[in-house]
C-alpha positions as CSV (number, residue, x, y, z in Angstrom):
1,M,-11.2,7.4,14.1
2,A,-14.7,6.2,14.9
3,G,-15.7,2.7,16.0
4,T,-14.3,0.2,18.5
5,G,-10.6,0.2,19.5
6,G,-10.1,-3.4,18.3
7,G,-11.5,-2.8,14.8
8,D,-9.4,0.4,14.4
9,E,-6.3,-1.5,15.5
10,A,-6.8,-4.3,13.0
11,E,-7.4,-1.7,10.3
12,L,-4.3,0.1,11.2
13,D,-2.3,-3.2,11.2
14,S,-3.5,-3.8,7.6
15,V,-2.5,-0.3,6.5
16,L,1.0,-0.8,8.0
17,A,1.3,-4.2,6.4
18,V,0.5,-2.9,2.9
19,L,2.9,0.0,3.3
20,A,5.6,-2.4,4.6
21,V,5.3,-4.4,1.4
22,E,5.7,-1.2,-0.7
23,R,8.8,-0.1,1.2
24,E,10.7,-3.3,0.2
25,S,12.6,-3.8,-3.1
26,W,11.9,-7.0,-4.9
27,P,14.5,-9.2,-6.7
28,G,12.5,-10.3,-9.7
29,P,9.2,-10.8,-11.4
30,G,6.6,-12.5,-9.2
31,A,8.4,-12.1,-5.9
32,K,6.3,-9.2,-4.7
33,E,3.0,-10.9,-5.8
34,R,4.1,-14.1,-3.9
35,A,4.9,-12.1,-0.8
36,I,1.5,-10.3,-1.0
37,R,-0.3,-13.7,-1.1
38,E,1.8,-15.2,1.7
39,R,2.1,-12.2,4.1
40,L,-1.3,-10.6,3.6
41,G,-3.4,-13.5,2.4
42,I,-5.0,-11.5,-0.4
43,S,-4.7,-11.5,-4.2
44,P,-2.3,-8.9,-5.8
45,T,-5.4,-7.3,-7.5
46,R,-7.0,-6.7,-4.1
47,Y,-3.7,-5.5,-2.7
48,Y,-3.4,-2.8,-5.5
49,Q,-7.0,-1.7,-4.9
50,L,-6.2,-1.3,-1.2
51,L,-3.0,0.5,-1.9
52,N,-4.6,2.9,-4.2
53,A,-7.2,3.8,-1.6
54,L,-4.5,4.2,1.0
55,L,-2.8,6.8,-1.0
56,D,-5.7,9.1,-0.4
57,D,-6.1,8.2,3.3
58,A,-4.7,10.7,5.9
59,R,-3.8,7.8,8.3
60,A,-1.5,6.2,5.8
61,L,0.2,9.6,5.1
62,E,0.5,10.1,8.8
63,R,2.2,6.7,9.3
64,D,4.5,6.6,6.4
65,P,4.7,10.0,4.6
66,V,7.8,9.1,2.5
67,T,6.3,5.9,1.0
68,V,2.9,7.5,0.5
69,N,4.2,10.6,-1.2
70,R,6.5,8.5,-3.4
71,L,3.6,6.4,-4.5
72,R,1.4,9.4,-5.1
73,R,4.0,10.9,-7.4
74,L,4.2,7.6,-9.3
75,R,0.4,7.4,-9.6
76,D,0.2,11.0,-10.7
77,A,2.9,10.5,-13.4
78,K,1.1,7.5,-14.7
79,R,-2.2,9.4,-14.9
80,G,-0.5,12.2,-16.7
81,R,0.8,9.8,-19.4
82,R,-2.7,8.5,-20.2
């Protein structure tokens, strides 16, 4: 990874935070979106944009292959139905 150590570390922290949200199960409608706003300080729309980009990022796959591969399968299945 290029750049300064601090920037890379902050970027890695955000990758891990997004993946942590995806690993959890959510009790009902709105709970996940509320957690995204509270924990990450971003809108759910921005969260899903970041998540989609992470699915194609080798660093995310390296950090959490089970979650990333599960989400890739879900994304590919949705694309196949369109």
